[in-house]
Short mmCIF file of C-alpha atoms and ligand atoms in Angstrom, two decimals:
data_model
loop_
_atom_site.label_atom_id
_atom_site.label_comp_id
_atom_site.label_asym_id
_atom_site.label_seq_id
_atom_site.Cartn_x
_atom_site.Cartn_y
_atom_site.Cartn_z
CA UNK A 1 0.00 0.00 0.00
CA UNK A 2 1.43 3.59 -0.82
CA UNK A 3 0.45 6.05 0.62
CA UNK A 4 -1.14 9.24 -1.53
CA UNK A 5 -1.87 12.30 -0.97
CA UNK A 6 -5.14 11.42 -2.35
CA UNK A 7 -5.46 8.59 0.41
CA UNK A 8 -7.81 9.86 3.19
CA UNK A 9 -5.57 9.42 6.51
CA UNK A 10 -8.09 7.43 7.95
CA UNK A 11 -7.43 4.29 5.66
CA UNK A 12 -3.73 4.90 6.09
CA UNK A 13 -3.82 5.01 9.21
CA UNK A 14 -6.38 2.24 10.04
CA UNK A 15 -4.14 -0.20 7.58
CA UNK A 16 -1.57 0.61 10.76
CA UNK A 17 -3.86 -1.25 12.94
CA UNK A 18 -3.37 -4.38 11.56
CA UNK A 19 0.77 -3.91 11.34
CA UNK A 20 3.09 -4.55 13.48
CA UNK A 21 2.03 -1.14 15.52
CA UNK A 22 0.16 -3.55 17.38
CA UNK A 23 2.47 -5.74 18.39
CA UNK A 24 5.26 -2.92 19.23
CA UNK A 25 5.17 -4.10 22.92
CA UNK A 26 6.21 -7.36 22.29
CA UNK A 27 9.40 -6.66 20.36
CA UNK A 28 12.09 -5.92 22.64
CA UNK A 29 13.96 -2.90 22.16
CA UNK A 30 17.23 -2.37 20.36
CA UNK A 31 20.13 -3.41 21.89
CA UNK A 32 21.42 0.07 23.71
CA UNK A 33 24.77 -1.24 24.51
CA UNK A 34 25.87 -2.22 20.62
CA UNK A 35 24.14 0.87 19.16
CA UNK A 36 26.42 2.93 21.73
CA UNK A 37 29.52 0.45 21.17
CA UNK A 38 29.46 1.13 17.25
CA UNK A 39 28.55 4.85 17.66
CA UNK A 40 32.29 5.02 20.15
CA UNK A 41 34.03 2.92 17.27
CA UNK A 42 33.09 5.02 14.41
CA UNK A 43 33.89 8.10 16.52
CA UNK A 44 37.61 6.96 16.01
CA UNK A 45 37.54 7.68 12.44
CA UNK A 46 38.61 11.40 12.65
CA UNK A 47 39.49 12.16 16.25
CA UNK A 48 42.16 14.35 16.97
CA UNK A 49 45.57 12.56 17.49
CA UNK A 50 45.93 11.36 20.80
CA UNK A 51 42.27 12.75 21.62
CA UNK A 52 38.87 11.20 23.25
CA UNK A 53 35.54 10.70 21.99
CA UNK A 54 35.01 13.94 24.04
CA UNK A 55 37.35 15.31 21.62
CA UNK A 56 34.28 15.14 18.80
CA UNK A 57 35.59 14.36 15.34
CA UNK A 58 36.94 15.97 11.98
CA UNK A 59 35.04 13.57 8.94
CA UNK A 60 34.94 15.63 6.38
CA UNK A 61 33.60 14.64 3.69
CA UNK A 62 35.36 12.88 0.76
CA UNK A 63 38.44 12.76 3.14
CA UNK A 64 40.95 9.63 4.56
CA UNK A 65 38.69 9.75 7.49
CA UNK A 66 35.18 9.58 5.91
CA UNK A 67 36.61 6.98 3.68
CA UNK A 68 37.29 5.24 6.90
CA UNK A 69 33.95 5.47 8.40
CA UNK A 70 32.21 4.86 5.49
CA UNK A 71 34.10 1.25 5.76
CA UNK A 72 33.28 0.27 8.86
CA UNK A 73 29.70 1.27 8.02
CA UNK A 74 29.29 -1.14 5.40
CA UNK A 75 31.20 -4.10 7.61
CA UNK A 76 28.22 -3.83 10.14
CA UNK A 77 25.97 -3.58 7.80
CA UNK A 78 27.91 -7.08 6.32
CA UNK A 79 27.30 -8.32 9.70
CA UNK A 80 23.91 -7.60 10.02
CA UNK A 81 23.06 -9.53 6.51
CA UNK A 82 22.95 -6.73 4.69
CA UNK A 83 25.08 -6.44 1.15
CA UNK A 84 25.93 -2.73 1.16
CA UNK A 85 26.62 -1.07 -2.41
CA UNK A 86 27.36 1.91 -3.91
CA UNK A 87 25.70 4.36 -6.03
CA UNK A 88 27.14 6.83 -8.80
CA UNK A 89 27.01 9.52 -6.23
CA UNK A 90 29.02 7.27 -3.04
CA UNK A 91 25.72 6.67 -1.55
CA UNK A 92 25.64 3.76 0.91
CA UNK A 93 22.64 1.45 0.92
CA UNK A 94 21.77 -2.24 1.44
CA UNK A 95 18.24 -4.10 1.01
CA UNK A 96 16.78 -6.26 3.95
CA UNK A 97 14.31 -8.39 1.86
CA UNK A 98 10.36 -8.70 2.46
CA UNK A 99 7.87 -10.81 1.74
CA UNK A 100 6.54 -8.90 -1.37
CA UNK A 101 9.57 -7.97 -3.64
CA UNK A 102 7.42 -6.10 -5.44
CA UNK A 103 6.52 -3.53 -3.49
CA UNK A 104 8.25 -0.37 -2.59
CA UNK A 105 10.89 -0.22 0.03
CA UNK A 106 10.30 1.36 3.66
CA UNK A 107 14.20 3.79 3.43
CA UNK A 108 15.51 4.92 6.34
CA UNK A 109 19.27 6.71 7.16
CA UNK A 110 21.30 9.02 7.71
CA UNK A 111 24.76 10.18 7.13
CA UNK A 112 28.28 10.14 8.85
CA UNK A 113 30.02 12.94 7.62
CA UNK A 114 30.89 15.80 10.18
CA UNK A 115 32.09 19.87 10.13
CA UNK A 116 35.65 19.96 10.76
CA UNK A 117 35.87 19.65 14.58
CA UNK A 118 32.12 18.54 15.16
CA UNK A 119 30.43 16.24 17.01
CA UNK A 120 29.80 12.35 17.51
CA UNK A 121 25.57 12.05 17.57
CA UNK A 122 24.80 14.42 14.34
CA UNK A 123 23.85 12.15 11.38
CA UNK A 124 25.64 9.30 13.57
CA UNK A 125 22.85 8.38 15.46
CA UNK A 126 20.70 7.64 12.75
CA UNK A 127 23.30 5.76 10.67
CA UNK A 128 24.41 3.76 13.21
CA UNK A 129 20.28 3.16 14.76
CA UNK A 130 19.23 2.22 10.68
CA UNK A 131 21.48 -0.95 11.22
CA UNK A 132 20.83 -1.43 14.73
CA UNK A 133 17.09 -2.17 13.35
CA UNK A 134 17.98 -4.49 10.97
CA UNK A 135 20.05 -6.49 13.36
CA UNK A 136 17.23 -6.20 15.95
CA UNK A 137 14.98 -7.47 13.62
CA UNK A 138 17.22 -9.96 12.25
CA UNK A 139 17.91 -11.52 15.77
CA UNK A 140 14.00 -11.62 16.91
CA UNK A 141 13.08 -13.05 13.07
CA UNK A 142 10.92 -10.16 12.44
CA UNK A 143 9.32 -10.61 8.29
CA UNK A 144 8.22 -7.31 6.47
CA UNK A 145 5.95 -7.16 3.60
CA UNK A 146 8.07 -4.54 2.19
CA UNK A 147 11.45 -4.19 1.89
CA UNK A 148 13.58 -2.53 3.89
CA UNK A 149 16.38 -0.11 2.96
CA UNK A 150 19.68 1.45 4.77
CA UNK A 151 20.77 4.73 3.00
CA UNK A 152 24.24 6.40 4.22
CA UNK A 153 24.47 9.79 2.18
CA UNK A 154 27.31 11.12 0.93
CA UNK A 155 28.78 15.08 1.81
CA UNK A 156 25.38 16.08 3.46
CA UNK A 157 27.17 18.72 5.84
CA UNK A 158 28.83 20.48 2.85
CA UNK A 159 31.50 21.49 4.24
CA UNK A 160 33.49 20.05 1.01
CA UNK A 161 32.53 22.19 -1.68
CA UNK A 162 30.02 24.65 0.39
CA UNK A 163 27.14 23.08 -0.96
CA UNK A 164 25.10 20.24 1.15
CA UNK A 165 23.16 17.02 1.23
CA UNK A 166 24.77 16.13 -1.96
CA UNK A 167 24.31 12.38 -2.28
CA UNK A 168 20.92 12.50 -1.18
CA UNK A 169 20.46 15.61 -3.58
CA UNK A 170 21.87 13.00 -6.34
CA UNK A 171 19.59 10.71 -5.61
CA UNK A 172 16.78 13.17 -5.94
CA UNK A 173 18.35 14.14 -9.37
CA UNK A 174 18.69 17.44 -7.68
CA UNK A 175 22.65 18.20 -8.47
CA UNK A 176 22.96 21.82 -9.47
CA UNK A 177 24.49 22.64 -13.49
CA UNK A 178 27.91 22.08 -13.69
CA UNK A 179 28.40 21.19 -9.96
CA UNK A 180 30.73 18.16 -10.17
CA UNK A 181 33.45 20.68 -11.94
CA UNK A 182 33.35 22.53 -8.21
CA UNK A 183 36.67 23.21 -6.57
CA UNK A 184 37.26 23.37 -3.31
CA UNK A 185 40.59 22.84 -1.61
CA UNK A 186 42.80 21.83 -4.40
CA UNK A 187 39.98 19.23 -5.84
CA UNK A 188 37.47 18.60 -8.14
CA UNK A 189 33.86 17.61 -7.08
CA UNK A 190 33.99 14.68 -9.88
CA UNK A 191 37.54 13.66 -8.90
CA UNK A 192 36.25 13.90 -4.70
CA UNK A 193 32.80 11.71 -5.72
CA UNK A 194 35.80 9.07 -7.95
CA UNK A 195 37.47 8.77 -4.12
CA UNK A 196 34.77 7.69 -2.16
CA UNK A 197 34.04 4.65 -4.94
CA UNK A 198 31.45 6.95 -6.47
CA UNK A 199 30.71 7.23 -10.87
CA UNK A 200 30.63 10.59 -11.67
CA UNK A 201 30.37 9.77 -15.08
CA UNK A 202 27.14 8.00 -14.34
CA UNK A 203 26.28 10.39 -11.82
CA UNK A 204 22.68 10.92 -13.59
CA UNK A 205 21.88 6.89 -12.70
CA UNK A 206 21.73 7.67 -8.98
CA UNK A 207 18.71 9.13 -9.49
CA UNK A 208 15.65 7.71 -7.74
CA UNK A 209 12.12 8.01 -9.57
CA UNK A 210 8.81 9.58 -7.41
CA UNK A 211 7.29 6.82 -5.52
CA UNK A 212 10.22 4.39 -5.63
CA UNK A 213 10.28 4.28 -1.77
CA UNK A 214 7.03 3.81 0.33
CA UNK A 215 8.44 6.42 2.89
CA UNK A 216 11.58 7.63 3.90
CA UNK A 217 12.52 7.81 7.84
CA UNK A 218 15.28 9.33 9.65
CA UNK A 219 16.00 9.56 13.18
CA UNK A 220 18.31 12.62 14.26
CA UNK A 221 19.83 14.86 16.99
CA UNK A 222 17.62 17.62 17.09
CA UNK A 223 20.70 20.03 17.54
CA UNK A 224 18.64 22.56 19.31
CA UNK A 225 17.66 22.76 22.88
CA UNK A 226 13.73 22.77 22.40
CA UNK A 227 13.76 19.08 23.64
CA UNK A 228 15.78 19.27 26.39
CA UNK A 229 13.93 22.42 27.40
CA UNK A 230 10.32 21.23 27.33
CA UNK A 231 11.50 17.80 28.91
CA UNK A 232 10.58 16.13 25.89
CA UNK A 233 12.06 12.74 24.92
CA UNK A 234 10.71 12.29 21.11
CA UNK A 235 10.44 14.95 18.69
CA UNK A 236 8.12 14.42 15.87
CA UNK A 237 9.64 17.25 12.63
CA UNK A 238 7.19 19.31 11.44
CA UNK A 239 9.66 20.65 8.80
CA UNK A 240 12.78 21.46 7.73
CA UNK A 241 14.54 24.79 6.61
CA UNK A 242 15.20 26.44 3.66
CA UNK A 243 19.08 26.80 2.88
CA UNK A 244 20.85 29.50 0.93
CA UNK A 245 24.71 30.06 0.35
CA UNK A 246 26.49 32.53 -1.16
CA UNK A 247 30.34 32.49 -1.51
CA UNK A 248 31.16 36.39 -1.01
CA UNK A 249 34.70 37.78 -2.76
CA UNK A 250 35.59 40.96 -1.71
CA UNK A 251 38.25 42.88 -4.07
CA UNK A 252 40.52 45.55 -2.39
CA UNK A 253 44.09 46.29 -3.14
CA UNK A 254 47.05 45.00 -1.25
CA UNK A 255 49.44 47.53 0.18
CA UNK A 256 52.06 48.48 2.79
CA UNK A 257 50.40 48.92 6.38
CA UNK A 258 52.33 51.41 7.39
CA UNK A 259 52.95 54.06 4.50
CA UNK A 260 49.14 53.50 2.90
CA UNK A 261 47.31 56.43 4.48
CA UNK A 262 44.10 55.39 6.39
CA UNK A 263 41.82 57.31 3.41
CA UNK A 264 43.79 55.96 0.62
CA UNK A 265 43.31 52.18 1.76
CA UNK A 266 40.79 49.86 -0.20
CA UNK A 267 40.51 47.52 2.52
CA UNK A 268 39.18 44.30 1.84
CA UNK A 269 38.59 42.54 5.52
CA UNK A 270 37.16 46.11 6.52
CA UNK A 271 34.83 45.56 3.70
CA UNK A 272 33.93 42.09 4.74
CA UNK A 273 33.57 43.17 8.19
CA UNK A 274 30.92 45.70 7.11
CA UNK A 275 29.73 42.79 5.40
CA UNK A 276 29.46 40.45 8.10
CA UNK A 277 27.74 42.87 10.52
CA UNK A 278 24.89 43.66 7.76
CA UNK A 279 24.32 39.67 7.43
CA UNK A 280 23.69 39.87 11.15
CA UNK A 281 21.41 43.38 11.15
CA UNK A 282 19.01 42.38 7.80
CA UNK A 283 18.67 39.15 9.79
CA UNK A 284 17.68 40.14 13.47
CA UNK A 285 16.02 43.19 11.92
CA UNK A 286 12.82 41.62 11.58
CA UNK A 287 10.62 38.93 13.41
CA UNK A 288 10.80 34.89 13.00
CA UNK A 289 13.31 32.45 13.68
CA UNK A 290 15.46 33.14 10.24
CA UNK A 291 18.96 32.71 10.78
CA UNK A 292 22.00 34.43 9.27
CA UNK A 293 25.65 33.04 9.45
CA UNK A 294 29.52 33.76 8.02
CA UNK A 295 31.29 30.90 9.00
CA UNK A 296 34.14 30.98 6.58
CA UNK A 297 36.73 33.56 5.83
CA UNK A 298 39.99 33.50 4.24
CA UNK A 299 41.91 36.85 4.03
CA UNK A 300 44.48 37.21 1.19
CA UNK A 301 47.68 37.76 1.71
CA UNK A 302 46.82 37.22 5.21
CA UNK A 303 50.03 38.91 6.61
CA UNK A 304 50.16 41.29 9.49
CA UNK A 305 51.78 44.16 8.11
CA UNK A 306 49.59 44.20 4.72
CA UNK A 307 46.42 46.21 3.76
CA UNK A 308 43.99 42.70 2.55
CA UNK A 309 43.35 42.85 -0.87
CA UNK A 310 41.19 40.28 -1.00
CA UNK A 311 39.10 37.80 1.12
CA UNK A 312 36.57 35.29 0.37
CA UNK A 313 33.51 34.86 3.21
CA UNK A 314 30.59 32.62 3.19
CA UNK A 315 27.25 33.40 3.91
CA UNK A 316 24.05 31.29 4.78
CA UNK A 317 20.75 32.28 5.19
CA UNK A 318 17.94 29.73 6.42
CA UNK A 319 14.30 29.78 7.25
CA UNK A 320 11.03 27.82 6.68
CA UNK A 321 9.94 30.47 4.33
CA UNK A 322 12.26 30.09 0.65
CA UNK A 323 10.64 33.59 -0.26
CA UNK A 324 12.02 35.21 3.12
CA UNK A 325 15.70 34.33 2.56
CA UNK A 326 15.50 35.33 -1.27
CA UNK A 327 14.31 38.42 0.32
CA UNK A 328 17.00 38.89 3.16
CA UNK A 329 19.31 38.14 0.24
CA UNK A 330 17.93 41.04 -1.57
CA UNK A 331 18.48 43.43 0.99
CA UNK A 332 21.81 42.07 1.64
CA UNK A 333 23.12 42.82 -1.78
CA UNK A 334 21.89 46.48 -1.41
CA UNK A 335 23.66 46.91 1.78
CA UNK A 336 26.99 45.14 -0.06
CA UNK A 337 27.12 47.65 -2.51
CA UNK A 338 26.55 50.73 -0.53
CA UNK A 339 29.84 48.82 1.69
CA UNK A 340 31.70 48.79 -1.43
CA UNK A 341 31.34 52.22 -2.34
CA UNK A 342 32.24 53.03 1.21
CA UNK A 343 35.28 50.76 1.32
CA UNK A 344 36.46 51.60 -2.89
CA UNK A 345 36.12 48.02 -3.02
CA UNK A 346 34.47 45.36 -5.46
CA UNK A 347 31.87 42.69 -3.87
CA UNK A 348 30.64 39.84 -5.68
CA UNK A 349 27.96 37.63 -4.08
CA UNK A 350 27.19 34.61 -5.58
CA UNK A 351 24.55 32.30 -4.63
CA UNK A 352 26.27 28.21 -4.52
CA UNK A 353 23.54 26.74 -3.20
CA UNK A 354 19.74 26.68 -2.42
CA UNK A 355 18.03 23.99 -0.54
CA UNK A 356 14.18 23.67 -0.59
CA UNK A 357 12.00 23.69 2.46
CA UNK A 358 10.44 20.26 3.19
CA UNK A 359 7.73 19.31 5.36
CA UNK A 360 7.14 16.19 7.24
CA UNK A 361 4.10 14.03 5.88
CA UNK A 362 1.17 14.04 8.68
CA UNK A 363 0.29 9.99 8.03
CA UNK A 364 3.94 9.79 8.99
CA UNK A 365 3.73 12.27 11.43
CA UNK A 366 0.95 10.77 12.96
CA UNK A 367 2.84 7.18 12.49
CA UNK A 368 5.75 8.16 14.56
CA UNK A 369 3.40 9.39 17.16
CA UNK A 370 1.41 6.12 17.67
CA UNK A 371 4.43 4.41 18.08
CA UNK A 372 5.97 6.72 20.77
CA UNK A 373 2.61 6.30 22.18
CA UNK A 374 2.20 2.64 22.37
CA UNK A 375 6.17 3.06 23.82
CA UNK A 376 5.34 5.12 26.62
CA UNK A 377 7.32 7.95 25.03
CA UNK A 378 6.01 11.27 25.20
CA UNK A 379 6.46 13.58 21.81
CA UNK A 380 6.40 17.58 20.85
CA UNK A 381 6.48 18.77 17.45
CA UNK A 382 8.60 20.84 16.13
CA UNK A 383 10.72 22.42 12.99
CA UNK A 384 14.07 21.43 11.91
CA UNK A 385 16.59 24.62 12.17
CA UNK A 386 19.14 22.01 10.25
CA UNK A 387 19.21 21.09 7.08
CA UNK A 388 18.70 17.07 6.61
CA UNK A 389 18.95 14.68 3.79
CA UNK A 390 15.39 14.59 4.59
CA UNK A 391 14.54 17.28 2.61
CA UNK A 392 16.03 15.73 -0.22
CA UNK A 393 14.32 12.30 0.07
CA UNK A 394 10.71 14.36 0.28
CA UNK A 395 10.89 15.62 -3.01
CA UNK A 396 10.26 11.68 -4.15
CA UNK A 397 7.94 10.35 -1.60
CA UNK A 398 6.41 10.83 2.15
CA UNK A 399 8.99 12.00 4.92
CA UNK A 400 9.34 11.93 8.54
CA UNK A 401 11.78 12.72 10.75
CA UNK A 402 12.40 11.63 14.16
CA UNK A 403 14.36 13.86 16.80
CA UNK A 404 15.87 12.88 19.84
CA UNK A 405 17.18 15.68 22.73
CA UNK A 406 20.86 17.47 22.34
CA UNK A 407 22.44 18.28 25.94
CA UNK A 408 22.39 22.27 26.04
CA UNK A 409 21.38 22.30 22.49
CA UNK A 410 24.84 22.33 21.45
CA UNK A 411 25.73 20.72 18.01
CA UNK A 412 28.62 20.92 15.31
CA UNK A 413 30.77 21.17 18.40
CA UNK A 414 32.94 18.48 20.66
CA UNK A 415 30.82 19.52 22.89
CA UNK A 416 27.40 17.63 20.91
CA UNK A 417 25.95 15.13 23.34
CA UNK A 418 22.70 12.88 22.94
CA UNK A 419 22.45 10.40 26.36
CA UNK A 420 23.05 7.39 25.49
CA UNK A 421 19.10 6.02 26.78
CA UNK A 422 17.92 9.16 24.04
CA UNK A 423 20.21 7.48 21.35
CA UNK A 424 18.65 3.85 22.10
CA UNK A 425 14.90 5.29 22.73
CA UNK A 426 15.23 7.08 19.13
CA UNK A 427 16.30 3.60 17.57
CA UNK A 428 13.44 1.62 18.80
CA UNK A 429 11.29 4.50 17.91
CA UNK A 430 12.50 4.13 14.13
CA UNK A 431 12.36 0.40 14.40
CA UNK A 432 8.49 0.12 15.38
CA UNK A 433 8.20 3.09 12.45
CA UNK A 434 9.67 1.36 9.85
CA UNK A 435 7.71 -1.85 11.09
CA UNK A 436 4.53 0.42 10.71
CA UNK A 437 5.13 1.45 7.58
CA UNK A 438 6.16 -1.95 6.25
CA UNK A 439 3.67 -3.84 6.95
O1 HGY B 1 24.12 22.33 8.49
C1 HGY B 1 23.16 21.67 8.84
O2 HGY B 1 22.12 22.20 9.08
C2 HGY B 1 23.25 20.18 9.00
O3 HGY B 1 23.79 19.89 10.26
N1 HGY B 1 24.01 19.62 7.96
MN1 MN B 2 23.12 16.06 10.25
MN1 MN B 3 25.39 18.77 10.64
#
């Protein structure tokens, strides 16, 4: 049964009945201790020399480290029968059969990628909690109808090549024009997909058509503090945001610090300090929970005796609303040409990414909620400040995402924590999902 838009909830729903929802109390839950064991041994793949898993981790992706983790991903999900392959775009996944082949499969993941010096729950709870299910299931000989597939996305952070969720954008056959011949850091895009086992060359075959999963699931940190806050242990995503990037050059003119008279300077960091205060003023200077952020800057020549003649800043807008940030970004190139008049310097914005908004399905919605009910598990709605690969997967089918608390709200930090009994509740949580869903 897929579910349409068409489909009245009620006979979505009520087909739920009958599933495994019912029997959620008799499955035991996943096992807390291995989730938590495999979450510590992937942590190791990108920990600071001679650090802790308090340390956090640097997986970037595409590099030695990711390559790493993206190993020992597929080796558990060997060991829990699954046969792990790759598509075009380095995308991880692996099939758990059901009982009718030919029906569409319930596809649930995450990814394992990190920020450089980020944390050890975001995207790595619900990698490592998509095989924990299958295993679970495995070991209490639990049949589907449908099948059931793992998905481990490649470069959702974006870090590499300022521009996100791309495997899960690939397999949406939502790459952006002439992305793969990106540079960032010395490489190419194509050449970075080539090291992670990816097919650039087929890169158009990773696509996945409308309907060809049932739903997709994925269980997350909710990397803000609304859980923790409200004392909730389940949230249920009502949406997530809108993404914009722009990579911002600023053109000045190099020159001697000390002879260039203050007047006769064309200063670049002064310009993209003007710059970097206006991203913060358009955005606080009206109502809503957009958000506004440069979190990259590289000053040419960089030297402390020299005038900067150029630097190149990032800057990210998010919000529910699409239409808000492509107005924010409006305003913002207004304000970065007055600054360069101001500054005799040249500014270039130029947008590298955009990211849809995507909301959660309510029959999913509504899913996840029966089976934190039937758990004992209370739940609180609520939007998705993060992007997710999510967002990606709901352009081809229903979506829900499951959230589970971050201590102090803190995320893309060493300092990211999710308690170990918030990891395990989320997994069995996805488990009885999936087990909804499937049938
Ligand atoms: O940046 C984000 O929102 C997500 O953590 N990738
Ligand atoms: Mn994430
Ligand atoms: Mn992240």
């Amino acid at each position: 049964m897929v579910y349409h838009a068409a489909m009245n909830r009620r006979t979505f729903l009520g087909a739920l009945a009958l599933s495994p929802l019912a029997r959620a109390a008799e499955l035991p839950p996943v096992n807390a201790a291995r989730l938590r064991d495999h979450l510590e041994r992937l942590s190791v793949f990108g920990r600071p020399a001679g650090g802790t898993f308090a340390d956090g981790v640097s997986r970037i992706a595409y590099s030695d480290a990711d390559i790493a983790g993206r190993r020992y991903a597929m080796d558990l999900m060997a060991n829990a029968g699954l046969e792990p392959r790759l598509d075009p775009a380095g995308n991880i996944s692996a099939r758990r059969s059901g009982s009718d082949p030919s029906l569409a499969p319930v596809l649930f993941g995450s990814h394992i990628d990190s920020v450089p010096n980020g944390g050890n729950f975001d995207g790595d709870v619900g990698s490592m909690a998509a095989i924990e299910v299958v295993q679970t299931l495995n070991e209490n000989h639990v049949a589907t109808r449908r099948p059931l597939e793992v998905a481990i996305w490649s470069n959702e952070e974006g870090v590499a090549f300022n521009n996100g969720i791309t495997g899960s954008r690939a397999a949406a056959g939502r790459l952006d024009p002439g992305e793969l011949d990106a540079v960032w850091n010395g490489m190419v895009k194509r050449d970075a997909i080539h090291k992670i086992g990816g097919d650039p060359g087929r890169i158009a075959q990773a696509a996945r058509a409308k309907g060809s999963f049932h739903c997709y699931l994925e269980l997350h940190i909710e990397q803000g503090g609304t859980l923790e806050r409200e004392g909730f242990p389940i949230g249920v995503v009502e949406g997530i945001v809108a993404i914009d990037r722009y990579d911002a050059e600023i053109r000045g003119f190099a020159n001697h610090a000390g002879t260039t008279p203050m007047p006769e300077r064309r200063d670049a960091l002064l310009a993209a300090s003007y710059l970097t205060v206006a991203v913060n003023e358009i955005v606080r200077a009206q109502p809503g929970r957009q958000v506004g952020t440069v979190g990259q800057i590289a000053v040419t020549p960089n030297a402390p005796n020299v005038v900067p003649g150029r630097v190149l800043q990032t800057i990210e807008l998010r919000d529910l609303s699409a239409d808000k940030i492509k107005a924010l970004a409006a305003q913002l190139r207004d304000r970065a040409a007055d600054i360069a008049r101001k500054t005799g310097t040249e500014i270039e914005l130029r947008q590298v990414a955009h990211h849809d908004p995507a909301l959660a399905t309510p029959a999913v919605q509504q899913t996840i909620e029966a089976v934190c009910a039937k758990l004992g598990l209370r739940t609180m709605r609520l939007p998705s400040g993060a992007g997710h690969d999510a967002q990606a997967m709901a352009t081809l089918g229903p979506m829900g995402m499951i959230f589970v608390p971050s201590v102090g709200g803190i995320s893309h930090s060493p300092k990211e924590l999710t308690r170990w009994e918030d990891c395990a509740n989320g997994a069995t949580v996805l488990m009885h999902t999936v087990l909804a869903l499937a049938g």
